PDB file of C-alpha atoms in Angstrom:
ATOM      1  CA  GLN A   1       3.501 -41.544  60.483  1.00  0.00           C
ATOM      2  CA  LYS A   2       1.515 -39.636  63.057  1.00  0.00           C
ATOM      3  CA  GLU A   3      -1.379 -37.735  61.499  1.00  0.00           C
ATOM      4  CA  VAL A   4      -0.389 -34.420  63.110  1.00  0.00           C
ATOM      5  CA  GLU A   5       3.303 -33.638  63.539  1.00  0.00           C
ATOM      6  CA  GLN A   6       4.598 -30.887  65.803  1.00  0.00           C
ATOM      7  CA  ASP A   7       8.126 -29.980  66.844  1.00  0.00           C
ATOM      8  CA  PRO A   8       8.170 -30.338  70.658  1.00  0.00           C
ATOM      9  CA  GLY A   9      10.855 -27.684  71.111  1.00  0.00           C
ATOM     10  CA  PRO A  10      11.530 -26.336  73.650  1.00  0.00           C
ATOM     11  CA  LEU A  11      11.436 -22.844  72.189  1.00  0.00           C
ATOM     12  CA  SER A  12      12.859 -19.897  74.119  1.00  0.00           C
ATOM     13  CA  VAL A  13      12.412 -16.286  72.959  1.00  0.00           C
ATOM     14  CA  PRO A  14      12.941 -12.822  74.486  1.00  0.00           C
ATOM     15  CA  GLU A  15       9.951 -10.759  75.531  1.00  0.00           C
ATOM     16  CA  GLY A  16       8.489  -8.809  72.611  1.00  0.00           C
ATOM     17  CA  ALA A  17       9.615 -11.287  69.957  1.00  0.00           C
ATOM     18  CA  ILE A  18       7.347 -12.709  67.287  1.00  0.00           C
ATOM     19  CA  VAL A  19       6.796 -16.418  67.855  1.00  0.00           C
ATOM     20  CA  SER A  20       6.012 -18.875  65.085  1.00  0.00           C
ATOM     21  CA  LEU A  21       4.655 -22.305  65.991  1.00  0.00           C
ATOM     22  CA  ASN A  22       4.027 -24.875  63.285  1.00  0.00           C
ATOM     23  CA  CYS A  23       2.436 -28.228  62.602  1.00  0.00           C
ATOM     24  CA  THR A  24       1.989 -30.439  59.583  1.00  0.00           C
ATOM     25  CA  TYR A  25      -0.740 -32.990  59.011  1.00  0.00           C
ATOM     26  CA  SER A  26      -1.244 -35.889  56.658  1.00  0.00           C
ATOM     27  CA  ASN A  27      -5.012 -36.549  56.634  1.00  0.00           C
ATOM     28  CA  SER A  28      -6.690 -34.604  53.812  1.00  0.00           C
ATOM     29  CA  ALA A  29     -10.085 -35.106  55.467  1.00  0.00           C
ATOM     30  CA  PHE A  30      -9.246 -32.709  58.310  1.00  0.00           C
ATOM     31  CA  GLN A  31     -11.486 -29.643  58.130  1.00  0.00           C
ATOM     32  CA  TYR A  32     -11.079 -27.976  61.517  1.00  0.00           C
ATOM     33  CA  PHE A  33      -7.808 -26.813  62.994  1.00  0.00           C
ATOM     34  CA  MET A  34      -7.264 -25.702  66.560  1.00  0.00           C
ATOM     35  CA  TRP A  35      -4.546 -24.317  68.777  1.00  0.00           C
ATOM     36  CA  TYR A  36      -4.725 -25.045  72.487  1.00  0.00           C
ATOM     37  CA  ARG A  37      -2.604 -23.451  75.190  1.00  0.00           C
ATOM     38  CA  GLN A  38      -1.691 -25.532  78.222  1.00  0.00           C
ATOM     39  CA  TYR A  39      -0.058 -24.121  81.317  1.00  0.00           C
ATOM     40  CA  SER A  40       1.973 -26.469  83.478  1.00  0.00           C
ATOM     41  CA  ARG A  41      -0.171 -29.053  85.291  1.00  0.00           C
ATOM     42  CA  LYS A  42      -3.409 -27.588  83.890  1.00  0.00           C
ATOM     43  CA  GLY A  43      -5.926 -28.675  81.276  1.00  0.00           C
ATOM     44  CA  PRO A  44      -5.604 -27.268  77.732  1.00  0.00           C
ATOM     45  CA  GLU A  45      -7.691 -24.230  76.801  1.00  0.00           C
ATOM     46  CA  LEU A  46      -8.772 -23.344  73.271  1.00  0.00           C
ATOM     47  CA  LEU A  47      -6.849 -20.409  71.872  1.00  0.00           C
ATOM     48  CA  MET A  48      -7.808 -20.284  68.208  1.00  0.00           C
ATOM     49  CA  TYR A  49      -9.924 -22.291  65.804  1.00  0.00           C
ATOM     50  CA  THR A  50     -10.067 -22.114  62.013  1.00  0.00           C
ATOM     51  CA  TYR A  51     -12.144 -23.901  59.438  1.00  0.00           C
ATOM     52  CA  SER A  52     -10.513 -24.853  56.140  1.00  0.00           C
ATOM     53  CA  SER A  53      -7.746 -22.602  54.764  1.00  0.00           C
ATOM     54  CA  GLY A  54      -6.928 -19.012  55.563  1.00  0.00           C
ATOM     55  CA  ASN A  55      -5.951 -16.716  58.399  1.00  0.00           C
ATOM     56  CA  LYS A  56      -7.709 -15.818  61.603  1.00  0.00           C
ATOM     57  CA  GLU A  57      -6.576 -13.069  63.926  1.00  0.00           C
ATOM     58  CA  ASP A  58      -7.408 -12.514  67.585  1.00  0.00           C
ATOM     59  CA  GLY A  59      -5.438  -9.800  69.316  1.00  0.00           C
ATOM     60  CA  ARG A  60      -1.769 -10.770  69.333  1.00  0.00           C
ATOM     61  CA  PHE A  61      -2.505 -14.231  67.937  1.00  0.00           C
ATOM     62  CA  THR A  62      -2.866 -15.249  64.283  1.00  0.00           C
ATOM     63  CA  ALA A  63      -3.728 -18.764  63.149  1.00  0.00           C
ATOM     64  CA  GLN A  64      -2.954 -19.774  59.595  1.00  0.00           C
ATOM     65  CA  VAL A  65      -3.935 -22.894  57.662  1.00  0.00           C
ATOM     66  CA  ASP A  66      -2.581 -23.865  54.252  1.00  0.00           C
ATOM     67  CA  LYS A  67      -4.485 -26.952  53.142  1.00  0.00           C
ATOM     68  CA  SER A  68      -2.503 -27.264  49.909  1.00  0.00           C
ATOM     69  CA  SER A  69       0.677 -27.905  51.867  1.00  0.00           C
ATOM     70  CA  LYS A  70      -1.068 -29.337  54.944  1.00  0.00           C
ATOM     71  CA  TYR A  71       0.562 -26.773  57.178  1.00  0.00           C
ATOM     72  CA  ILE A  72      -0.825 -25.141  60.346  1.00  0.00           C
ATOM     73  CA  SER A  73       0.780 -22.122  62.004  1.00  0.00           C
ATOM     74  CA  LEU A  74       0.258 -19.941  65.050  1.00  0.00           C
ATOM     75  CA  PHE A  75       1.939 -16.557  65.287  1.00  0.00           C
ATOM     76  CA  ILE A  76       2.234 -14.635  68.537  1.00  0.00           C
ATOM     77  CA  ARG A  77       3.152 -10.961  68.259  1.00  0.00           C
ATOM     78  CA  ASP A  78       4.747  -8.966  71.062  1.00  0.00           C
ATOM     79  CA  SER A  79       5.212 -12.123  73.125  1.00  0.00           C
ATOM     80  CA  GLN A  80       4.834 -11.815  76.898  1.00  0.00           C
ATOM     81  CA  PRO A  81       6.170 -13.936  79.775  1.00  0.00           C
ATOM     82  CA  SER A  82       2.535 -14.936  80.421  1.00  0.00           C
ATOM     83  CA  ASP A  83       2.581 -16.652  77.002  1.00  0.00           C
ATOM     84  CA  SER A  84       5.014 -19.225  78.407  1.00  0.00           C
ATOM     85  CA  ALA A  85       3.148 -22.501  78.063  1.00  0.00           C
ATOM     86  CA  THR A  86       2.870 -25.585  75.900  1.00  0.00           C
ATOM     87  CA  TYR A  87       0.995 -25.004  72.654  1.00  0.00           C
ATOM     88  CA  LEU A  88      -0.867 -27.928  71.128  1.00  0.00           C
ATOM     89  CA  CYS A  89      -2.129 -27.990  67.571  1.00  0.00           C
ATOM     90  CA  ALA A  90      -5.081 -30.218  66.767  1.00  0.00           C
ATOM     91  CA  ALA A  91      -7.113 -31.193  63.733  1.00  0.00           C
ATOM     92  CA  ALA A  92     -10.520 -32.781  63.284  1.00  0.00           C
ATOM     93  CA  TYR A  93     -13.155 -33.760  60.791  1.00  0.00           C
ATOM     94  CA  SER A  94     -16.813 -34.596  61.217  1.00  0.00           C
ATOM     95  CA  GLY A  95     -18.534 -37.328  59.361  1.00  0.00           C
ATOM     96  CA  ALA A  96     -20.259 -40.601  59.939  1.00  0.00           C
ATOM     97  CA  GLY A  97     -18.368 -41.149  63.144  1.00  0.00           C
ATOM     98  CA  SER A  98     -18.042 -38.860  66.095  1.00  0.00           C
ATOM     99  CA  TYR A  99     -16.061 -35.682  66.126  1.00  0.00           C
ATOM    100  CA  GLN A 100     -12.551 -36.446  67.353  1.00  0.00           C
ATOM    101  CA  LEU A 101      -9.459 -34.347  67.714  1.00  0.00           C
ATOM    102  CA  THR A 102      -6.007 -35.506  66.668  1.00  0.00           C
ATOM    103  CA  PHE A 103      -3.328 -33.657  68.600  1.00  0.00           C
ATOM    104  CA  GLY A 104       0.281 -32.832  67.907  1.00  0.00           C
ATOM    105  CA  LYS A 105       2.797 -33.500  70.663  1.00  0.00           C
ATOM    106  CA  GLY A 106       2.879 -29.852  71.762  1.00  0.00           C
ATOM    107  CA  THR A 107       5.616 -27.195  71.679  1.00  0.00           C
ATOM    108  CA  LYS A 108       6.884 -25.818  74.985  1.00  0.00           C
ATOM    109  CA  LEU A 109       7.419 -22.068  74.739  1.00  0.00           C
ATOM    110  CA  SER A 110       9.324 -19.909  77.210  1.00  0.00           C
ATOM    111  CA  VAL A 111       9.239 -16.113  76.885  1.00  0.00           C
ATOM    112  CA  ILE A 112      12.144 -14.603  78.778  1.00  0.00           C
ATOM    113  CA  PRO A 113      11.646 -11.131  80.368  1.00  0.00           C
TER     114      PRO A 113
ATOM    115  CA  ASP B   1     -19.944 -21.395  86.928  1.00  0.00           C
ATOM    116  CA  GLY B   2     -20.204 -24.010  84.197  1.00  0.00           C
ATOM    117  CA  GLY B   3     -17.290 -26.297  83.634  1.00  0.00           C
ATOM    118  CA  ILE B   4     -15.642 -29.670  83.981  1.00  0.00           C
ATOM    119  CA  THR B   5     -14.354 -30.935  87.295  1.00  0.00           C
ATOM    120  CA  GLN B   6     -11.958 -33.815  87.765  1.00  0.00           C
ATOM    121  CA  SER B   7     -11.057 -35.444  91.030  1.00  0.00           C
ATOM    122  CA  PRO B   8      -8.778 -36.126  92.650  1.00  0.00           C
ATOM    123  CA  LYS B   9      -6.059 -33.764  91.420  1.00  0.00           C
ATOM    124  CA  TYR B  10      -3.328 -36.192  92.438  1.00  0.00           C
ATOM    125  CA  LEU B  11      -3.730 -39.944  92.859  1.00  0.00           C
ATOM    126  CA  PHE B  12      -1.279 -42.570  93.953  1.00  0.00           C
ATOM    127  CA  ARG B  13      -1.824 -46.238  93.271  1.00  0.00           C
ATOM    128  CA  LYS B  14      -0.007 -49.382  94.214  1.00  0.00           C
ATOM    129  CA  GLU B  15       0.721 -51.870  91.487  1.00  0.00           C
ATOM    130  CA  GLY B  16      -2.145 -54.323  90.996  1.00  0.00           C
ATOM    131  CA  GLN B  17      -4.835 -51.926  92.202  1.00  0.00           C
ATOM    132  CA  ASN B  18      -7.722 -50.556  90.184  1.00  0.00           C
ATOM    133  CA  VAL B  19      -8.455 -46.848  90.572  1.00  0.00           C
ATOM    134  CA  THR B  20     -11.329 -44.690  89.327  1.00  0.00           C
ATOM    135  CA  LEU B  21     -10.917 -41.110  88.152  1.00  0.00           C
ATOM    136  CA  SER B  22     -13.940 -38.860  88.357  1.00  0.00           C
ATOM    137  CA  CYS B  23     -15.129 -36.462  85.647  1.00  0.00           C
ATOM    138  CA  GLU B  24     -18.247 -34.310  86.002  1.00  0.00           C
ATOM    139  CA  GLN B  25     -19.541 -31.555  83.725  1.00  0.00           C
ATOM    140  CA  ASN B  26     -22.416 -29.105  84.201  1.00  0.00           C
ATOM    141  CA  LEU B  27     -22.275 -27.726  80.656  1.00  0.00           C
ATOM    142  CA  ASN B  28     -25.109 -29.970  79.457  1.00  0.00           C
ATOM    143  CA  HIS B  29     -22.713 -31.393  76.868  1.00  0.00           C
ATOM    144  CA  ASP B  30     -23.604 -34.567  75.027  1.00  0.00           C
ATOM    145  CA  ALA B  31     -20.146 -35.978  74.295  1.00  0.00           C
ATOM    146  CA  MET B  32     -17.363 -36.692  76.770  1.00  0.00           C
ATOM    147  CA  TYR B  33     -13.796 -37.869  76.272  1.00  0.00           C
ATOM    148  CA  TRP B  34     -10.839 -39.231  78.212  1.00  0.00           C
ATOM    149  CA  TYR B  35      -7.262 -38.519  77.156  1.00  0.00           C
ATOM    150  CA  ARG B  36      -3.921 -39.556  78.495  1.00  0.00           C
ATOM    151  CA  GLN B  37      -0.961 -37.172  78.316  1.00  0.00           C
ATOM    152  CA  ASP B  38       2.642 -38.323  78.686  1.00  0.00           C
ATOM    153  CA  PRO B  39       5.714 -36.072  78.411  1.00  0.00           C
ATOM    154  CA  GLY B  40       6.581 -35.578  74.753  1.00  0.00           C
ATOM    155  CA  GLN B  41       3.575 -37.629  73.596  1.00  0.00           C
ATOM    156  CA  GLY B  42       0.765 -35.129  73.289  1.00  0.00           C
ATOM    157  CA  LEU B  43      -2.812 -36.191  74.067  1.00  0.00           C
ATOM    158  CA  ARG B  44      -3.985 -39.693  73.208  1.00  0.00           C
ATOM    159  CA  LEU B  45      -7.660 -40.674  73.223  1.00  0.00           C
ATOM    160  CA  ILE B  46      -8.630 -43.487  75.607  1.00  0.00           C
ATOM    161  CA  TYR B  47     -12.452 -43.609  75.405  1.00  0.00           C
ATOM    162  CA  TYR B  48     -15.268 -41.357  74.311  1.00  0.00           C
ATOM    163  CA  SER B  49     -19.027 -41.281  74.727  1.00  0.00           C
ATOM    164  CA  GLN B  50     -21.542 -39.478  72.537  1.00  0.00           C
ATOM    165  CA  ILE B  51     -24.671 -40.301  74.548  1.00  0.00           C
ATOM    166  CA  VAL B  52     -25.662 -41.862  77.848  1.00  0.00           C
ATOM    167  CA  ASN B  53     -25.139 -45.624  78.112  1.00  0.00           C
ATOM    168  CA  ASP B  54     -22.936 -45.696  75.029  1.00  0.00           C
ATOM    169  CA  PHE B  55     -19.160 -45.350  74.622  1.00  0.00           C
ATOM    170  CA  GLN B  56     -16.420 -46.295  72.168  1.00  0.00           C
ATOM    171  CA  LYS B  57     -12.764 -47.183  72.447  1.00  0.00           C
ATOM    172  CA  GLY B  58     -10.174 -44.657  71.414  1.00  0.00           C
ATOM    173  CA  ASP B  59      -6.607 -45.279  70.337  1.00  0.00           C
ATOM    174  CA  ILE B  60      -5.287 -46.651  73.649  1.00  0.00           C
ATOM    175  CA  ALA B  61      -8.249 -48.280  75.452  1.00  0.00           C
ATOM    176  CA  GLU B  62      -6.447 -51.410  76.677  1.00  0.00           C
ATOM    177  CA  GLY B  63      -6.320 -51.562  80.470  1.00  0.00           C
ATOM    178  CA  TYR B  64      -9.027 -48.921  80.922  1.00  0.00           C
ATOM    179  CA  SER B  65     -12.802 -49.028  81.362  1.00  0.00           C
ATOM    180  CA  VAL B  66     -15.527 -46.369  81.471  1.00  0.00           C
ATOM    181  CA  SER B  67     -19.228 -45.971  82.140  1.00  0.00           C
ATOM    182  CA  ARG B  68     -21.743 -43.312  81.147  1.00  0.00           C
ATOM    183  CA  GLU B  69     -24.821 -43.779  83.319  1.00  0.00           C
ATOM    184  CA  LYS B  70     -25.556 -40.056  83.541  1.00  0.00           C
ATOM    185  CA  LYS B  71     -25.083 -37.294  81.001  1.00  0.00           C
ATOM    186  CA  GLU B  72     -22.935 -35.231  83.347  1.00  0.00           C
ATOM    187  CA  SER B  73     -20.615 -38.009  84.539  1.00  0.00           C
ATOM    188  CA  PHE B  74     -17.978 -40.107  82.747  1.00  0.00           C
ATOM    189  CA  PRO B  75     -15.707 -41.946  85.227  1.00  0.00           C
ATOM    190  CA  LEU B  76     -12.557 -43.710  84.045  1.00  0.00           C
ATOM    191  CA  THR B  77     -11.217 -46.833  85.754  1.00  0.00           C
ATOM    192  CA  VAL B  78      -7.548 -47.631  85.353  1.00  0.00           C
ATOM    193  CA  THR B  79      -7.257 -51.371  85.857  1.00  0.00           C
ATOM    194  CA  SER B  80      -4.317 -53.488  86.898  1.00  0.00           C
ATOM    195  CA  ALA B  81      -4.086 -54.616  83.264  1.00  0.00           C
ATOM    196  CA  GLN B  82      -2.745 -51.183  82.288  1.00  0.00           C
ATOM    197  CA  LYS B  83       1.001 -51.782  82.243  1.00  0.00           C
ATOM    198  CA  ASN B  84       2.200 -48.194  82.465  1.00  0.00           C
ATOM    199  CA  PRO B  85      -0.557 -46.104  84.058  1.00  0.00           C
ATOM    200  CA  THR B  86       1.549 -43.225  85.419  1.00  0.00           C
ATOM    201  CA  ALA B  87       0.384 -40.201  83.404  1.00  0.00           C
ATOM    202  CA  PHE B  88      -1.712 -37.035  83.388  1.00  0.00           C
ATOM    203  CA  TYR B  89      -5.366 -37.828  82.602  1.00  0.00           C
ATOM    204  CA  LEU B  90      -7.631 -35.259  81.005  1.00  0.00           C
ATOM    205  CA  CYS B  91     -11.389 -35.336  80.621  1.00  0.00           C
ATOM    206  CA  ALA B  92     -13.115 -33.229  77.958  1.00  0.00           C
ATOM    207  CA  SER B  93     -16.601 -32.575  76.635  1.00  0.00           C
ATOM    208  CA  THR B  94     -18.315 -31.101  73.601  1.00  0.00           C
ATOM    209  CA  ARG B  95     -21.815 -29.728  73.140  1.00  0.00           C
ATOM    210  CA  GLY B  96     -22.888 -32.052  70.355  1.00  0.00           C
ATOM    211  CA  SER B  97     -21.753 -35.360  69.004  1.00  0.00           C
ATOM    212  CA  GLY B  98     -19.938 -33.474  66.275  1.00  0.00           C
ATOM    213  CA  ARG B  99     -21.405 -35.340  63.378  1.00  0.00           C
ATOM    214  CA  SER B 100     -22.332 -32.251  61.436  1.00  0.00           C
ATOM    215  CA  SER B 101     -20.296 -29.318  62.638  1.00  0.00           C
ATOM    216  CA  TYR B 102     -17.459 -28.097  64.755  1.00  0.00           C
ATOM    217  CA  ASN B 103     -17.942 -28.187  68.492  1.00  0.00           C
ATOM    218  CA  GLU B 104     -15.349 -26.742  70.837  1.00  0.00           C
ATOM    219  CA  GLN B 105     -13.853 -29.326  73.127  1.00  0.00           C
ATOM    220  CA  PHE B 106     -13.537 -28.112  76.711  1.00  0.00           C
ATOM    221  CA  PHE B 107     -11.046 -29.708  79.070  1.00  0.00           C
ATOM    222  CA  GLY B 108     -11.029 -30.347  82.792  1.00  0.00           C
ATOM    223  CA  PRO B 109      -8.030 -29.544  85.028  1.00  0.00           C
ATOM    224  CA  GLY B 110      -6.678 -33.098  84.908  1.00  0.00           C
ATOM    225  CA  THR B 111      -5.708 -35.847  87.359  1.00  0.00           C
ATOM    226  CA  ARG B 112      -2.089 -36.851  87.797  1.00  0.00           C
ATOM    227  CA  LEU B 113      -1.855 -40.583  88.508  1.00  0.00           C
ATOM    228  CA  THR B 114       1.323 -42.073  89.897  1.00  0.00           C
ATOM    229  CA  VAL B 115       1.907 -45.778  90.395  1.00  0.00           C
ATOM    230  CA  LEU B 116       4.149 -46.561  93.340  1.00  0.00           C
TER     231      LEU B 116
END
Protein backbone atom coordinates (compact mmCIF):
# COMPACT_ATOMS: atom_id res chain seq x y z
CA GLN A 1 0.00 0.00 0.00
CA LYS A 2 1.32 3.39 -0.99
CA GLU A 3 1.86 5.64 2.02
CA VAL A 4 -0.18 8.51 0.54
CA GLU A 5 -3.22 7.68 -1.57
CA GLN A 6 -4.93 10.20 -3.83
CA ASP A 7 -7.71 9.78 -6.38
CA PRO A 8 -6.18 10.88 -9.71
CA GLY A 9 -9.52 12.03 -11.12
CA PRO A 10 -9.88 13.78 -13.48
CA LEU A 11 -12.30 16.13 -11.76
CA SER A 12 -14.34 18.63 -13.77
CA VAL A 13 -16.45 21.35 -12.11
CA PRO A 14 -18.25 24.52 -13.27
CA GLU A 15 -16.81 27.91 -12.43
CA GLY A 16 -17.85 29.06 -8.96
CA ALA A 17 -18.24 25.56 -7.54
CA ILE A 18 -16.69 24.40 -4.29
CA VAL A 19 -13.99 21.82 -4.95
CA SER A 20 -13.00 19.14 -2.48
CA LEU A 21 -9.74 17.26 -2.99
CA ASN A 22 -8.78 14.44 -0.66
CA CYS A 23 -5.95 12.14 0.31
CA THR A 24 -5.44 9.41 2.86
CA TYR A 25 -2.17 8.32 4.41
CA SER A 26 -1.00 5.30 6.33
CA ASN A 27 2.18 6.41 8.15
CA SER A 28 1.33 7.69 11.64
CA ALA A 29 4.74 9.39 11.85
CA PHE A 30 3.77 12.04 9.28
CA GLN A 31 3.65 15.46 10.93
CA TYR A 32 3.61 17.90 8.01
CA PHE A 33 1.04 17.96 5.26
CA MET A 34 1.27 19.95 2.06
CA TRP A 35 -0.75 20.70 -1.03
CA TYR A 36 1.11 21.56 -4.22
CA ARG A 37 -0.41 22.93 -7.40
CA GLN A 38 1.15 21.95 -10.71
CA TYR A 39 0.24 23.53 -14.01
CA SER A 40 0.81 21.52 -17.16
CA ARG A 41 4.51 21.02 -17.96
CA LYS A 42 5.60 23.13 -14.97
CA GLY A 43 7.17 22.38 -11.60
CA PRO A 44 4.88 22.08 -8.55
CA GLU A 45 4.40 25.13 -6.34
CA LEU A 46 3.45 25.03 -2.67
CA LEU A 47 -0.13 26.06 -2.07
CA MET A 48 -0.79 25.23 1.57
CA TYR A 49 1.07 23.63 4.44
CA THR A 50 -0.27 22.43 7.79
CA TYR A 51 1.38 20.93 10.82
CA SER A 52 -0.48 18.21 12.72
CA SER A 53 -4.30 18.32 12.80
CA GLY A 54 -6.65 21.20 12.13
CA ASN A 55 -7.66 23.69 9.49
CA LYS A 56 -5.72 26.39 7.72
CA GLU A 57 -7.29 29.00 5.49
CA ASP A 58 -5.68 31.18 2.84
CA GLY A 59 -8.07 33.17 0.69
CA ARG A 60 -10.25 30.76 -1.27
CA PHE A 61 -8.25 27.74 -0.12
CA THR A 62 -8.70 25.71 3.08
CA ALA A 63 -6.48 22.80 4.06
CA GLN A 64 -7.75 20.32 6.60
CA VAL A 65 -5.95 17.48 8.37
CA ASP A 66 -7.62 14.83 10.51
CA LYS A 67 -4.86 12.73 12.04
CA SER A 68 -7.31 10.40 13.79
CA SER A 69 -8.63 9.20 10.45
CA LYS A 70 -5.43 9.94 8.50
CA TYR A 71 -7.29 12.15 6.08
CA ILE A 72 -6.05 15.27 4.25
CA SER A 73 -8.36 17.64 2.39
CA LEU A 74 -8.12 20.79 0.30
CA PHE A 75 -11.20 22.90 -0.34
CA ILE A 76 -11.35 25.55 -3.04
CA ARG A 77 -14.20 28.04 -2.82
CA ASP A 78 -15.52 30.01 -5.78
CA SER A 79 -13.36 27.99 -8.17
CA GLN A 80 -11.91 29.80 -11.18
CA PRO A 81 -10.69 28.55 -14.57
CA SER A 82 -7.19 29.57 -13.43
CA ASP A 83 -7.47 26.88 -10.73
CA SER A 84 -7.34 24.22 -13.46
CA ALA A 85 -4.22 22.24 -12.62
CA THR A 86 -3.04 19.04 -11.00
CA TYR A 87 -3.12 19.14 -7.21
CA LEU A 88 -0.63 17.00 -5.32
CA CYS A 89 -0.91 16.19 -1.65
CA ALA A 90 2.26 15.37 0.25
CA ALA A 91 3.25 14.34 3.75
CA ALA A 92 6.53 14.38 5.64
CA TYR A 93 8.16 13.82 8.98
CA SER A 94 11.51 14.90 10.34
CA GLY A 95 13.68 12.74 12.46
CA ALA A 96 17.01 11.04 12.43
CA GLY A 97 17.05 10.94 8.67
CA SER A 98 16.56 13.77 6.25
CA TYR A 99 13.30 15.50 5.62
CA GLN A 100 11.55 13.79 2.72
CA LEU A 101 8.19 14.27 1.12
CA THR A 102 5.89 11.42 0.16
CA PHE A 103 3.54 12.47 -2.61
CA GLY A 104 0.13 11.29 -3.72
CA LYS A 105 -0.39 10.66 -7.42
CA GLY A 106 -2.12 14.01 -7.96
CA THR A 107 -5.69 14.95 -8.94
CA LYS A 108 -6.23 16.74 -12.24
CA LEU A 109 -8.83 19.48 -11.85
CA SER A 110 -10.59 21.32 -14.66
CA VAL A 111 -12.78 24.34 -13.88
CA ILE A 112 -15.13 25.00 -16.77
CA PRO A 113 -16.15 28.65 -17.47
CA ASP B 1 15.54 36.60 -8.59
CA GLY B 2 16.24 33.57 -6.43
CA GLY B 3 15.15 30.21 -7.67
CA ILE B 4 15.94 26.85 -9.20
CA THR B 5 16.87 26.48 -12.84
CA GLN B 6 16.87 23.24 -14.78
CA SER B 7 18.27 22.72 -18.23
CA PRO B 8 17.53 21.76 -20.84
CA LYS B 9 13.73 22.04 -20.85
CA TYR B 10 13.42 19.23 -23.38
CA LEU B 11 15.98 16.49 -23.99
CA PHE B 12 16.02 13.67 -26.47
CA ARG B 13 18.25 10.66 -26.05
CA LYS B 14 19.00 7.63 -28.15
CA GLU B 15 18.89 4.27 -26.47
CA GLY B 16 22.23 3.34 -24.91
CA GLN B 17 23.32 6.94 -24.32
CA ASN B 18 23.99 8.58 -20.98
CA VAL B 19 22.58 12.08 -20.50
CA THR B 20 23.07 14.65 -17.74
CA LEU B 21 20.33 16.96 -16.51
CA SER B 22 21.40 20.21 -14.91
CA CYS B 23 19.97 21.69 -11.70
CA GLU B 24 21.21 24.95 -10.19
CA GLN B 25 19.82 26.93 -7.26
CA ASN B 26 20.76 30.38 -5.94
CA LEU B 27 18.62 30.13 -2.80
CA ASN B 28 21.57 29.10 -0.63
CA HIS B 29 19.67 25.92 0.23
CA ASP B 30 21.46 23.04 1.87
CA ALA B 31 19.42 20.09 0.61
CA MET B 32 18.62 19.19 -2.99
CA TYR B 33 16.44 16.48 -4.49
CA TRP B 34 15.69 14.78 -7.79
CA TYR B 35 12.25 13.39 -8.58
CA ARG B 36 10.81 11.57 -11.52
CA GLN B 37 7.19 12.15 -12.56
CA ASP B 38 5.29 9.76 -14.81
CA PRO B 39 1.63 10.14 -15.83
CA GLY B 40 -0.60 8.81 -13.07
CA GLN B 41 2.39 8.03 -10.82
CA GLY B 42 2.97 11.20 -8.86
CA LEU B 43 6.52 12.19 -7.87
CA ARG B 44 9.06 9.53 -6.97
CA LEU B 45 12.36 10.35 -5.27
CA ILE B 46 15.51 9.36 -7.17
CA TYR B 47 18.36 10.87 -5.10
CA TYR B 48 18.81 13.55 -2.49
CA SER B 49 21.72 15.42 -0.96
CA GLN B 50 21.81 17.19 2.39
CA ILE B 51 25.32 18.64 2.12
CA VAL B 52 28.11 19.02 -0.40
CA ASN B 53 29.93 15.81 -1.34
CA ASP B 54 27.23 13.64 0.20
CA PHE B 55 24.07 12.11 -1.29
CA GLN B 56 21.69 9.22 -0.67
CA LYS B 57 19.56 6.99 -2.84
CA GLY B 58 15.84 7.53 -2.94
CA ASP B 59 13.14 5.05 -3.87
CA ILE B 60 14.10 4.57 -7.53
CA ALA B 61 17.87 5.21 -7.80
CA GLU B 62 18.72 2.32 -10.13
CA GLY B 63 20.06 3.54 -13.46
CA TYR B 64 20.75 7.06 -12.19
CA SER B 65 23.79 8.80 -10.69
CA VAL B 66 24.37 12.21 -9.11
CA SER B 67 27.14 14.42 -7.79
CA ARG B 68 27.17 17.33 -5.36
CA GLU B 69 30.50 19.11 -5.75
CA LYS B 70 29.03 22.56 -5.12
CA LYS B 71 26.22 23.67 -2.85
CA GLU B 72 24.29 25.28 -5.69
CA SER B 73 24.54 22.43 -8.20
CA PHE B 74 23.12 18.89 -8.23
CA PRO B 75 23.34 17.30 -11.71
CA LEU B 76 21.56 14.03 -12.48
CA THR B 77 22.93 11.52 -14.99
CA VAL B 78 20.50 9.11 -16.57
CA THR B 79 22.56 6.11 -17.60
CA SER B 80 21.93 3.47 -20.21
CA ALA B 81 21.10 1.09 -17.34
CA GLN B 82 17.82 2.95 -16.76
CA LYS B 83 15.35 0.79 -18.66
CA ASN B 84 12.51 3.28 -19.02
CA PRO B 85 13.96 6.79 -18.76
CA THR B 86 11.25 8.72 -20.63
CA ALA B 87 9.70 10.96 -17.96
CA PHE B 88 9.48 14.47 -16.52
CA TYR B 89 12.37 15.14 -14.12
CA LEU B 90 12.05 17.65 -11.31
CA CYS B 91 14.76 19.10 -9.12
CA ALA B 92 13.92 20.59 -5.71
CA SER B 93 15.69 22.17 -2.76
CA THR B 94 15.06 23.01 0.87
CA ARG B 95 16.74 25.51 3.18
CA GLY B 96 17.86 23.05 5.83
CA SER B 97 18.39 19.34 6.02
CA GLY B 98 15.01 19.07 7.69
CA ARG B 99 16.13 17.12 10.68
CA SER B 100 14.39 19.33 13.18
CA SER B 101 11.65 21.28 11.49
CA TYR B 102 9.59 21.81 8.40
CA ASN B 103 11.33 23.34 5.42
CA GLU B 104 9.41 24.24 2.29
CA GLN B 105 10.56 22.32 -0.73
CA PHE B 106 10.91 24.50 -3.82
CA PHE B 107 10.79 22.97 -7.28
CA GLY B 108 12.46 23.82 -10.56
CA PRO B 109 10.56 23.99 -13.88
CA GLY B 110 11.51 20.44 -14.87
CA THR B 111 13.20 18.67 -17.79
CA ARG B 112 11.22 16.42 -20.09
CA LEU B 113 13.40 13.53 -21.27
CA THR B 114 12.36 11.43 -24.23
CA VAL B 115 14.18 8.32 -25.39
CA LEU B 116 14.00 7.79 -29.13
